[in-house]
mmCIF file of C-alpha atoms in Angstrom:
data_model
loop_
_atom_site.group_PDB
_atom_site.id
_atom_site.type_symbol
_atom_site.label_atom_id
_atom_site.label_comp_id
_atom_site.label_asym_id
_atom_site.label_seq_id
_atom_site.Cartn_x
_atom_site.Cartn_y
_atom_site.Cartn_z
ATOM 1 C CA MET T 203 -96.531 39.461 50.268
ATOM 2 C CA THR T 204 -93.835 41.223 52.011
ATOM 3 C CA VAL T 205 -90.310 39.752 52.316
ATOM 4 C CA LEU T 206 -88.663 40.587 55.432
ATOM 5 C CA THR T 207 -84.815 41.357 55.839
ATOM 6 C CA GLU T 208 -82.246 39.254 57.882
ATOM 7 C CA GLU T 209 -82.336 41.989 60.535
ATOM 8 C CA GLU T 210 -86.033 41.514 61.245
ATOM 9 C CA GLU T 211 -86.102 38.534 61.026
ATOM 10 C CA TYR T 212 -83.776 37.967 64.279
ATOM 11 C CA SER T 213 -86.002 40.694 65.738
ATOM 12 C CA GLY T 214 -88.966 38.605 67.875
ATOM 13 C CA ALA T 215 -91.309 42.591 68.015
ATOM 14 C CA THR T 216 -90.685 42.988 64.806
ATOM 15 C CA LEU T 217 -92.009 39.812 62.761
ATOM 16 C CA ASP T 218 -94.642 39.583 65.607
ATOM 17 C CA GLY T 219 -95.509 43.050 64.530
ATOM 18 C CA ARG T 220 -95.523 42.612 61.139
ATOM 19 C CA LEU T 221 -97.509 39.597 60.848
ATOM 20 C CA THR T 222 -99.806 40.316 62.714
ATOM 21 C CA LYS T 223 -100.177 43.455 60.732
ATOM 22 C CA ILE T 224 -100.026 41.113 57.751
ATOM 23 C CA SER T 225 -103.043 38.738 59.412
ATOM 24 C CA LYS T 226 -105.491 41.580 59.797
ATOM 25 C CA PHE T 227 -105.402 42.898 56.505
ATOM 26 C CA SER T 228 -105.109 39.993 55.166
ATOM 27 C CA ASN T 229 -108.388 39.176 57.053
ATOM 28 C CA GLU T 230 -110.202 42.598 56.636
ATOM 29 C CA ASN T 231 -109.593 42.873 52.862
ATOM 30 C CA VAL T 232 -107.397 40.031 51.111
ATOM 31 C CA SER T 233 -109.223 37.173 50.299
ATOM 32 C CA TRP T 234 -112.347 37.936 47.893
ATOM 33 C CA PHE T 235 -112.817 36.748 44.702
ATOM 34 C CA MET T 236 -114.788 38.263 41.223
ATOM 35 C CA PRO T 237 -116.984 35.892 38.654
ATOM 36 C CA LEU T 238 -116.339 36.691 35.656
ATOM 37 C CA ARG T 239 -118.610 39.411 33.572
ATOM 38 C CA PRO T 240 -120.335 37.162 30.859
ATOM 39 C CA GLN T 241 -118.643 38.632 27.637
ATOM 40 C CA SER T 242 -120.327 37.401 24.197
ATOM 41 C CA LYS T 243 -118.065 35.123 22.290
ATOM 42 C CA VAL T 244 -117.453 37.791 19.763
ATOM 43 C CA LYS T 245 -116.719 40.202 22.457
ATOM 44 C CA ILE T 246 -113.660 38.034 23.723
ATOM 45 C CA LEU T 247 -112.558 38.313 20.032
ATOM 46 C CA LEU T 248 -112.343 41.465 19.589
ATOM 47 C CA SER T 249 -110.184 41.806 22.359
ATOM 48 C CA MET T 250 -108.208 39.723 21.327
ATOM 49 C CA LEU T 251 -107.430 41.015 18.707
ATOM 50 C CA THR T 252 -106.845 44.319 20.232
ATOM 51 C CA SER T 253 -105.037 43.179 22.818
ATOM 52 C CA GLY T 254 -103.230 40.017 20.612
ATOM 53 C CA PHE T 255 -103.890 37.396 23.352
ATOM 54 C CA LEU T 256 -104.464 34.426 22.953
ATOM 55 C CA TYR T 257 -108.420 33.507 23.540
ATOM 56 C CA TYR T 258 -107.832 31.431 26.438
ATOM 57 C CA ILE T 259 -106.210 34.568 28.027
ATOM 58 C CA ALA T 260 -108.332 37.328 26.490
ATOM 59 C CA ARG T 261 -111.526 35.504 28.037
ATOM 60 C CA TYR T 262 -110.342 36.125 31.480
ATOM 61 C CA ARG T 263 -109.306 40.333 30.720
ATOM 62 C CA ASP T 264 -111.889 42.564 33.391
ATOM 63 C CA SER T 265 -111.423 45.417 33.207
ATOM 64 C CA SER T 266 -113.376 45.738 37.058
ATOM 65 C CA PHE T 267 -110.755 42.810 38.258
ATOM 66 C CA ARG T 268 -108.104 45.079 37.647
ATOM 67 C CA LYS T 269 -109.814 47.781 39.404
ATOM 68 C CA LYS T 270 -110.123 45.905 42.445
ATOM 69 C CA LEU T 271 -106.328 44.477 41.940
ATOM 70 C CA LEU T 272 -104.673 47.705 42.154
ATOM 71 C CA ILE T 273 -107.058 49.368 44.749
ATOM 72 C CA THR T 274 -106.218 45.932 46.701
ATOM 73 C CA ILE T 275 -102.072 46.357 46.045
ATOM 74 C CA GLU T 276 -102.567 50.268 47.096
ATOM 75 C CA LYS T 277 -103.872 49.368 50.474
ATOM 76 C CA PHE T 278 -101.724 45.896 51.235
ATOM 77 C CA GLN T 279 -97.896 47.340 49.224
ATOM 78 C CA PRO T 280 -97.052 44.142 48.805
ATOM 79 C CA GLU T 281 -92.965 43.783 48.049
ATOM 80 C CA ILE T 282 -93.745 41.012 45.543
ATOM 81 C CA ILE T 283 -96.940 40.198 43.074
ATOM 82 C CA HIS T 284 -96.905 36.494 42.504
ATOM 83 C CA TYR T 285 -99.331 35.882 39.594
ATOM 84 C CA ASP T 286 -100.249 32.692 40.070
ATOM 85 C CA ILE T 287 -101.210 30.761 36.913
ATOM 86 C CA ILE T 288 -101.576 31.985 32.946
ATOM 87 C CA THR T 289 -104.014 33.047 32.672
ATOM 88 C CA ILE T 290 -103.582 36.216 35.354
ATOM 89 C CA SER T 291 -99.662 37.179 34.246
ATOM 90 C CA GLN T 292 -101.729 39.482 31.771
ATOM 91 C CA TYR T 293 -102.164 42.309 34.702
ATOM 92 C CA VAL T 294 -98.720 42.434 35.594
ATOM 93 C CA GLY T 295 -98.691 45.507 34.706
ATOM 94 C CA VAL T 296 -100.795 47.080 37.910
ATOM 95 C CA THR T 297 -97.094 45.726 39.173
ATOM 96 C CA PRO T 298 -95.806 49.414 41.129
ATOM 97 C CA ILE T 299 -91.975 50.269 40.618
ATOM 98 C CA GLY T 300 -90.337 49.573 42.640
ATOM 99 C CA VAL T 301 -92.455 45.363 44.093
ATOM 100 C CA GLY T 302 -90.916 42.263 42.735
ATOM 101 C CA SER T 303 -93.170 40.083 39.943
ATOM 102 C CA ILE T 304 -93.344 36.653 39.514
ATOM 103 C CA ALA T 305 -95.312 34.385 37.312
ATOM 104 C CA SER T 306 -95.607 30.395 38.486
ATOM 105 C CA ILE T 307 -97.015 28.745 34.984
ATOM 106 C CA ASN T 308 -96.136 25.639 35.760
ATOM 107 C CA ASP T 309 -94.821 25.320 32.061
ATOM 108 C CA SER T 310 -94.566 26.891 28.538
ATOM 109 C CA TYR T 311 -98.271 27.245 27.446
ATOM 110 C CA ALA T 312 -96.164 26.802 23.581
ATOM 111 C CA LEU T 313 -94.159 24.114 24.253
ATOM 112 C CA THR T 314 -96.536 21.944 25.694
ATOM 113 C CA LEU T 315 -98.814 22.577 22.206
ATOM 114 C CA GLN T 316 -95.532 22.276 19.948
ATOM 115 C CA ASN T 317 -94.839 18.741 21.907
ATOM 116 C CA ALA T 318 -98.706 17.607 21.259
ATOM 117 C CA LEU T 319 -98.736 18.974 17.725
ATOM 118 C CA GLU T 320 -95.355 16.785 17.061
ATOM 119 C CA GLN T 321 -96.778 13.376 18.518
ATOM 120 C CA GLY T 322 -99.861 14.117 15.780
ATOM 121 C CA ASN T 323 -102.005 14.310 18.814
ATOM 122 C CA TYR T 324 -104.250 16.407 16.389
ATOM 123 C CA THR T 325 -105.706 15.768 13.212
ATOM 124 C CA GLY T 326 -107.812 17.933 10.657
ATOM 125 C CA ILE T 327 -109.621 21.241 11.482
ATOM 126 C CA GLU T 328 -108.223 21.044 15.033
ATOM 127 C CA SER T 329 -104.390 20.947 14.125
ATOM 128 C CA ILE T 330 -105.004 23.679 11.600
ATOM 129 C CA TYR T 331 -106.299 25.874 14.709
ATOM 130 C CA ARG T 332 -103.165 24.448 17.342
ATOM 131 C CA LYS T 333 -100.919 25.461 15.303
ATOM 132 C CA ILE T 334 -101.816 29.164 14.589
ATOM 133 C CA GLN T 335 -103.067 28.810 18.164
ATOM 134 C CA LEU T 336 -98.617 28.154 18.370
ATOM 135 C CA VAL T 337 -98.286 30.739 16.550
ATOM 136 C CA PHE T 338 -99.931 32.953 18.938
ATOM 137 C CA THR T 339 -99.112 31.615 21.927
ATOM 138 C CA ARG T 340 -95.119 32.228 21.268
ATOM 139 C CA ARG T 341 -96.305 35.852 20.273
ATOM 140 C CA TYR T 342 -97.917 35.937 23.393
ATOM 141 C CA GLU T 343 -94.920 34.290 26.220
ATOM 142 C CA SER T 344 -91.648 36.462 24.350
ATOM 143 C CA ARG T 345 -93.847 39.954 24.929
ATOM 144 C CA ILE T 346 -95.367 39.322 28.668
ATOM 145 C CA TYR T 347 -93.102 37.033 29.991
ATOM 146 C CA PRO T 348 -90.088 39.485 29.878
ATOM 147 C CA ARG T 349 -92.297 42.209 32.403
ATOM 148 C CA PHE T 350 -91.834 40.116 35.551
ATOM 149 C CA ASP T 351 -88.965 39.755 37.216
ATOM 150 C CA TYR T 352 -88.809 36.055 37.192
ATOM 151 C CA ILE T 353 -90.589 32.996 35.964
ATOM 152 C CA HIS T 354 -91.195 30.456 37.681
ATOM 153 C CA VAL T 355 -91.275 27.218 35.983
ATOM 154 C CA MET T 356 -90.969 23.560 36.858
ATOM 155 C CA THR T 357 -88.216 22.007 35.042
ATOM 156 C CA LYS T 358 -84.607 23.721 33.026
ATOM 157 C CA ILE T 359 -86.092 22.619 29.814
ATOM 158 C CA ASP T 360 -89.029 25.489 30.104
ATOM 159 C CA ALA T 361 -86.572 27.520 31.555
ATOM 160 C CA ASN T 362 -84.856 27.187 28.260
ATOM 161 C CA TYR T 363 -87.377 27.534 25.542
ATOM 162 C CA LEU T 364 -88.862 30.485 27.555
ATOM 163 C CA GLU T 365 -85.263 32.125 26.856
ATOM 164 C CA MET T 366 -84.377 30.929 23.202
ATOM 165 C CA LEU T 367 -88.211 32.663 22.846
ATOM 166 C CA ASN T 368 -86.955 35.692 24.297
ATOM 167 C CA SER T 369 -83.037 36.411 25.454
ATOM 168 C CA LYS T 370 -84.911 39.101 28.507
ATOM 169 C CA ILE T 371 -86.873 36.414 30.164
ATOM 170 C CA LYS T 372 -85.849 35.589 33.900
ATOM 171 C CA CYS T 373 -86.636 32.217 34.116
ATOM 172 C CA ARG T 374 -86.756 29.622 37.860
ATOM 173 C CA ALA T 375 -86.708 26.315 37.796
ATOM 174 C CA ILE T 376 -88.247 25.539 40.387
ATOM 175 C CA ALA T 377 -90.286 21.933 41.215
ATOM 176 C CA ASN T 378 -93.246 21.020 43.089
ATOM 177 C CA GLY T 379 -92.842 19.320 46.120
ATOM 178 C CA VAL T 380 -94.975 15.886 46.663
ATOM 179 C CA ASP T 381 -97.515 15.865 49.504
ATOM 180 C CA PRO T 382 -94.923 14.398 52.568
ATOM 181 C CA ARG T 383 -97.527 11.861 53.462
ATOM 182 C CA LEU T 384 -96.776 9.766 50.268
ATOM 183 C CA PHE T 385 -93.114 9.118 51.225
ATOM 184 C CA GLU T 386 -95.608 7.118 54.540
ATOM 185 C CA ASN T 387 -96.939 5.052 52.138
ATOM 186 C CA VAL T 388 -93.619 3.264 51.336
ATOM 187 C CA LYS T 389 -94.006 0.637 53.991
ATOM 188 C CA PHE T 390 -96.989 -0.356 52.269
ATOM 189 C CA THR T 391 -95.674 -0.229 48.467
ATOM 190 C CA LYS T 392 -93.203 -3.526 48.444
ATOM 191 C CA ASN T 393 -93.047 -5.485 45.321
ATOM 192 C CA ASN T 394 -96.891 -4.816 44.905
ATOM 193 C CA LYS T 395 -97.464 -6.481 41.910
ATOM 194 C CA ASN T 396 -101.145 -4.407 40.852
ATOM 195 C CA VAL T 397 -100.848 -1.292 38.748
ATOM 196 C CA VAL T 398 -102.757 1.757 39.291
ATOM 197 C CA PHE T 399 -103.008 4.917 37.225
ATOM 198 C CA VAL T 400 -102.891 8.256 38.512
ATOM 199 C CA GLY T 401 -105.227 11.264 37.205
ATOM 200 C CA ASN T 402 -107.706 14.112 36.039
ATOM 201 C CA LEU T 403 -109.858 11.868 33.961
ATOM 202 C CA VAL T 404 -110.379 13.991 31.520
ATOM 203 C CA ALA T 405 -109.245 15.362 27.394
ATOM 204 C CA GLU T 406 -105.342 13.425 26.986
ATOM 205 C CA ASN T 407 -106.255 11.684 29.868
ATOM 206 C CA LEU T 408 -108.966 9.963 28.740
ATOM 207 C CA ILE T 409 -106.901 8.821 26.093
ATOM 208 C CA TYR T 410 -104.378 7.787 27.755
ATOM 209 C CA LEU T 411 -106.737 5.908 29.488
ATOM 210 C CA ASN T 412 -108.259 4.455 26.731
ATOM 211 C CA LYS T 413 -104.490 3.077 25.239
ATOM 212 C CA LEU T 414 -103.506 1.898 28.693
ATOM 213 C CA LEU T 415 -107.397 -0.549 28.859
ATOM 214 C CA THR T 416 -107.410 -1.219 25.321
ATOM 215 C CA VAL T 417 -103.265 -2.297 24.503
ATOM 216 C CA THR T 418 -101.502 -2.188 27.472
ATOM 217 C CA TRP T 419 -103.100 -4.246 30.303
ATOM 218 C CA PRO T 420 -104.388 -6.960 27.977
ATOM 219 C CA VAL T 421 -100.509 -7.334 27.379
ATOM 220 C CA VAL T 422 -99.919 -7.786 30.775
ATOM 221 C CA ARG T 423 -102.913 -9.614 31.259
ATOM 222 C CA ALA T 424 -101.816 -12.579 29.538
ATOM 223 C CA ALA T 425 -98.534 -13.242 31.112
ATOM 224 C CA ASN T 426 -101.589 -14.442 33.673
ATOM 225 C CA LEU T 427 -99.635 -12.501 37.287
ATOM 226 C CA GLN T 428 -102.357 -12.538 38.701
ATOM 227 C CA SER T 429 -101.967 -8.246 39.062
ATOM 228 C CA LYS T 430 -105.063 -5.780 39.145
ATOM 229 C CA PHE T 431 -105.498 -2.398 37.327
ATOM 230 C CA TYR T 432 -106.246 0.604 39.459
ATOM 231 C CA ILE T 433 -107.739 3.295 38.026
ATOM 232 C CA VAL T 434 -107.908 6.716 40.316
ATOM 233 C CA GLY T 435 -109.860 9.584 38.966
ATOM 234 C CA ARG T 436 -113.054 11.543 39.735
ATOM 235 C CA ILE T 437 -115.911 9.437 37.678
ATOM 236 C CA ASN T 438 -117.966 11.965 35.123
ATOM 237 C CA ASP T 439 -119.754 10.874 32.284
ATOM 238 C CA LYS T 440 -116.889 9.578 29.962
ATOM 239 C CA VAL T 441 -115.746 7.924 32.502
ATOM 240 C CA ARG T 442 -118.839 6.123 33.305
ATOM 241 C CA GLU T 443 -118.729 4.835 30.205
ATOM 242 C CA LEU T 444 -115.359 2.913 30.178
ATOM 243 C CA VAL T 445 -116.417 1.614 33.691
ATOM 244 C CA SER T 446 -119.309 -0.140 32.335
ATOM 245 C CA LEU T 447 -117.137 -2.110 29.594
ATOM 246 C CA TYR T 448 -114.225 -3.107 31.958
ATOM 247 C CA ASP T 449 -115.276 -1.890 36.225
ATOM 248 C CA GLY T 450 -115.120 -5.469 37.665
ATOM 249 C CA ARG T 451 -113.555 -7.615 34.728
ATOM 250 C CA GLU T 452 -110.363 -8.666 33.441
ATOM 251 C CA GLY T 453 -108.615 -6.999 37.057
ATOM 252 C CA VAL T 454 -109.285 -3.742 36.276
ATOM 253 C CA ILE T 455 -111.076 -1.128 39.500
ATOM 254 C CA PHE T 456 -112.416 1.756 38.886
ATOM 255 C CA ARG T 457 -111.245 3.696 42.787
ATOM 256 C CA GLY T 458 -113.012 7.252 41.513
ATOM 257 C CA TYR T 459 -111.933 10.151 43.545
ATOM 258 C CA VAL T 460 -110.366 9.847 46.850
ATOM 259 C CA GLU T 461 -109.500 12.271 49.334
ATOM 260 C CA ASN T 462 -106.446 11.791 50.705
ATOM 261 C CA ILE T 463 -103.913 11.409 47.559
ATOM 262 C CA VAL T 464 -102.400 8.282 49.859
ATOM 263 C CA ASP T 465 -104.908 5.973 48.609
ATOM 264 C CA ALA T 466 -104.419 6.629 45.286
ATOM 265 C CA TYR T 467 -101.703 4.001 45.738
ATOM 266 C CA LYS T 468 -102.384 2.083 48.690
ATOM 267 C CA ASP T 469 -102.197 -1.742 47.693
ATOM 268 C CA CYS T 470 -100.312 -1.264 44.055
ATOM 269 C CA GLY T 471 -96.545 -1.379 43.547
ATOM 270 C CA ILE T 472 -96.966 -0.078 40.006
ATOM 271 C CA ALA T 473 -98.087 2.785 38.487
ATOM 272 C CA LEU T 474 -98.129 3.847 34.704
ATOM 273 C CA ALA T 475 -97.339 7.186 33.491
ATOM 274 C CA PRO T 476 -98.092 7.863 29.629
ATOM 275 C CA VAL T 477 -97.011 11.291 28.932
ATOM 276 C CA ASN T 478 -95.185 11.462 26.140
ATOM 277 C CA LYS T 479 -93.469 15.278 26.581
ATOM 278 C CA ASP T 480 -90.667 17.165 27.459
ATOM 279 C CA CYS T 481 -92.118 20.199 28.493
ATOM 280 C CA GLY T 482 -93.228 21.209 32.545
ATOM 281 C CA ILE T 483 -92.710 18.045 35.412
ATOM 282 C CA LEU T 484 -95.014 15.022 34.896
ATOM 283 C CA ASN T 485 -96.152 15.496 38.921
ATOM 284 C CA LYS T 486 -98.024 12.423 39.270
ATOM 285 C CA ALA T 487 -94.869 10.847 38.507
ATOM 286 C CA ILE T 488 -92.930 12.520 41.143
ATOM 287 C CA GLU T 489 -96.487 11.762 43.615
ATOM 288 C CA ALA T 490 -95.941 7.462 42.227
ATOM 289 C CA MET T 491 -92.318 8.020 43.107
ATOM 290 C CA ALA T 492 -92.735 9.330 46.403
ATOM 291 C CA ALA T 493 -95.021 6.726 47.605
ATOM 292 C CA GLY T 494 -92.294 3.260 46.787
ATOM 293 C CA MET T 495 -93.970 2.966 43.416
ATOM 294 C CA ALA T 496 -92.147 2.154 40.039
ATOM 295 C CA VAL T 497 -93.271 4.025 37.378
ATOM 296 C CA ILE T 498 -93.288 3.088 34.190
ATOM 297 C CA GLY T 499 -93.446 5.889 31.541
ATOM 298 C CA PHE T 500 -92.502 6.760 28.253
ATOM 299 C CA ASN T 501 -89.040 8.429 26.365
ATOM 300 C CA LYS T 502 -90.036 11.815 27.047
ATOM 301 C CA SER T 503 -92.288 11.122 30.435
ATOM 302 C CA PHE T 504 -88.950 12.050 32.930
ATOM 303 C CA SER T 505 -87.299 14.376 30.958
ATOM 304 C CA GLY T 506 -87.750 17.053 34.008
ATOM 305 C CA VAL T 507 -87.178 14.686 36.909
ATOM 306 C CA GLU T 508 -84.556 16.040 37.653
ATOM 307 C CA GLY T 509 -81.365 13.916 38.972
ATOM 308 C CA GLY T 510 -83.172 10.893 37.700
ATOM 309 C CA ARG T 511 -81.658 7.988 35.802
ATOM 310 C CA VAL T 512 -83.880 5.385 33.958
ATOM 311 C CA GLY T 513 -83.093 2.087 34.904
ATOM 312 C CA GLU T 514 -82.544 3.307 38.149
ATOM 313 C CA HIS T 515 -84.949 5.771 39.112
ATOM 314 C CA TYR T 516 -88.201 4.403 36.318
ATOM 315 C CA LEU T 517 -88.416 3.305 33.812
ATOM 316 C CA THR T 518 -89.341 3.856 30.144
ATOM 317 C CA SER T 519 -91.199 2.290 27.106
ATOM 318 C CA GLU T 520 -91.462 2.987 23.331
ATOM 319 C CA ASN T 521 -94.799 2.665 23.327
ATOM 320 C CA TYR T 522 -98.070 0.557 24.847
ATOM 321 C CA VAL T 523 -96.987 -1.840 23.942
ATOM 322 C CA SER T 524 -93.897 -2.030 25.535
ATOM 323 C CA MET T 525 -94.974 -0.489 28.483
ATOM 324 C CA GLY T 526 -97.272 -4.288 29.004
ATOM 325 C CA GLU T 527 -93.839 -5.295 28.880
ATOM 326 C CA VAL T 528 -91.599 -3.484 30.462
ATOM 327 C CA ALA T 529 -94.378 -3.838 33.721
ATOM 328 C CA ILE T 530 -94.142 -8.120 33.054
ATOM 329 C CA GLU T 531 -90.514 -8.044 33.338
ATOM 330 C CA LEU T 532 -90.847 -6.113 36.458
ATOM 331 C CA LEU T 533 -93.441 -8.057 38.224
ATOM 332 C CA ARG T 534 -91.087 -11.591 37.141
ATOM 333 C CA ASP T 535 -88.083 -10.205 39.362
ATOM 334 C CA PRO T 536 -89.301 -9.132 42.753
ATOM 335 C CA ILE T 537 -85.495 -7.912 43.344
ATOM 336 C CA ARG T 538 -85.479 -5.667 39.961
ATOM 337 C CA HIS T 539 -88.529 -4.189 40.892
ATOM 338 C CA ALA T 540 -87.901 -3.108 45.309
ATOM 339 C CA GLU T 541 -84.667 -1.590 43.990
ATOM 340 C CA ILE T 542 -86.553 0.274 41.426
ATOM 341 C CA GLN T 543 -88.779 1.191 44.342
ATOM 342 C CA GLU T 544 -86.508 1.992 46.279
ATOM 343 C CA ASN T 545 -84.614 4.031 44.242
ATOM 344 C CA ALA T 546 -87.246 6.225 42.882
ATOM 345 C CA TYR T 547 -88.347 6.821 46.677
ATOM 346 C CA LEU T 548 -85.242 8.526 47.944
ATOM 347 C CA LEU T 549 -85.124 10.281 44.764
ATOM 348 C CA ALA T 550 -88.472 11.910 45.014
ATOM 349 C CA ARG T 551 -87.645 12.697 49.471
ATOM 350 C CA GLU T 552 -84.573 13.685 48.278
ATOM 351 C CA ASN T 553 -85.335 16.362 46.033
ATOM 352 C CA PHE T 554 -89.341 16.932 45.740
ATOM 353 C CA SER T 555 -90.066 17.266 49.072
ATOM 354 C CA TRP T 556 -91.302 20.600 50.091
ATOM 355 C CA GLU T 557 -88.434 21.225 52.512
ATOM 356 C CA SER T 558 -86.161 20.492 49.632
ATOM 357 C CA ARG T 559 -87.857 23.952 47.847
ATOM 358 C CA ALA T 560 -88.588 26.059 50.627
ATOM 359 C CA ASP T 561 -84.451 27.569 50.128
ATOM 360 C CA HIS T 562 -84.730 27.649 46.736
ATOM 361 C CA ILE T 563 -88.491 29.760 46.738
ATOM 362 C CA GLU T 564 -87.384 32.024 49.255
ATOM 363 C CA LYS T 565 -83.881 32.704 47.126
ATOM 364 C CA MET T 566 -86.678 33.209 44.396
ATOM 365 C CA TYR T 567 -88.279 35.815 46.494
ATOM 366 C CA ALA T 568 -85.540 37.783 47.486
ATOM 367 C CA ASP T 569 -84.087 37.974 43.835
ATOM 368 C CA ALA T 570 -86.428 38.943 42.683
ATOM 369 C CA LEU T 571 -86.746 41.899 44.757
ATOM 370 C CA GLU T 572 -83.909 43.550 44.726
ATOM 371 C CA SER T 573 -84.534 42.708 40.301
ATOM 372 C CA ALA T 574 -87.537 45.156 40.490
ATOM 373 C CA LYS T 575 -85.623 47.478 43.154
ATOM 374 C CA ALA T 576 -82.870 48.359 40.222
ATOM 375 C CA ASP T 577 -85.465 48.454 37.265
ATOM 376 C CA SER T 578 -87.681 51.584 37.604
ATOM 377 C CA LYS T 579 -88.913 50.386 34.100
ATOM 378 C CA GLN T 580 -93.253 49.798 35.060
ATOM 379 C CA TYR T 581 -94.902 48.795 32.735
ATOM 380 C CA GLU T 582 -98.815 49.185 31.894
ATOM 381 C CA PHE T 583 -101.992 47.498 29.823
ATOM 382 C CA PRO T 584 -104.355 50.170 28.915
ATOM 383 C CA ALA T 585 -107.524 50.697 30.327
ATOM 384 C CA ARG T 586 -110.473 48.843 28.758
#
């Protein structure tokens, strides 16, 4: 990435010249990918022991990838390098002196694990494994993240947690924006009585869906409100079992995967967000709010929604049963339903449009570059 000075931004010739140079280089040299070399579990475990990294990070540790990354950086000579996923953060050592470095990690994985353990999501041997993983994750985050000029997270909760792990970690909390097409959906959702759950139907989301189908939705159906429950997400083998049990029965409709995100919320007025964690930000909740949904979650579901207030922009419940009861109350009160929908939409429009994010992101880049130029230190990992 290259950053223009204020003078260069207003110099058409300079801007055109640099953009032409960047475009030409990108077309010829930058777009590449490298399949991971097959590694045995024993080799990955040895890499874990020597590097101190977690298993899922150590499996992405590849000297050939590192060398190619170094060559690309040398050719491009960027002013900032943006590491856009936690597994790639281990390569921070390739950052040249004076070049800004940012890692977008979404949320602290240590805090995510801590949340899951506190909620009792793991039992038996898996619980023991996750507790050990939490120790390693905290160690990784407190050791690696200070090496970046900034760690980009979605919420201040994650930023505060990481800075507590190591005061040398510098964070910027900037939430993602939502697809602007969602804002056009609001005119179709007002007081719509149908309910929707949108998500990647794997892992924990599949657990949530099971609870919604077996606990929450029967509560709503018992109220005889003629509502339907739409489930949007790719149908895999495990989901097919649920489809065979519930699709077309008791108002349940599996829509499968949709190409256009707007279609996910089509014909609905209430979205369920049963994720009870205070790390990261619940993207699907923000999407639903932008689409004009009244969103119902748990007490921690909206912790990262800056500016949001329970009872005004969204609703919360204590458990899966009360989630159904809250939905019934809303469906029986169209005036309150419409108020929550409108407030949610306006909050999303103001705080989570990409336009509202641009200035914050640009400032993060500028500050990272300034920090890198002021810091002559260079961190490097030993070559494999």
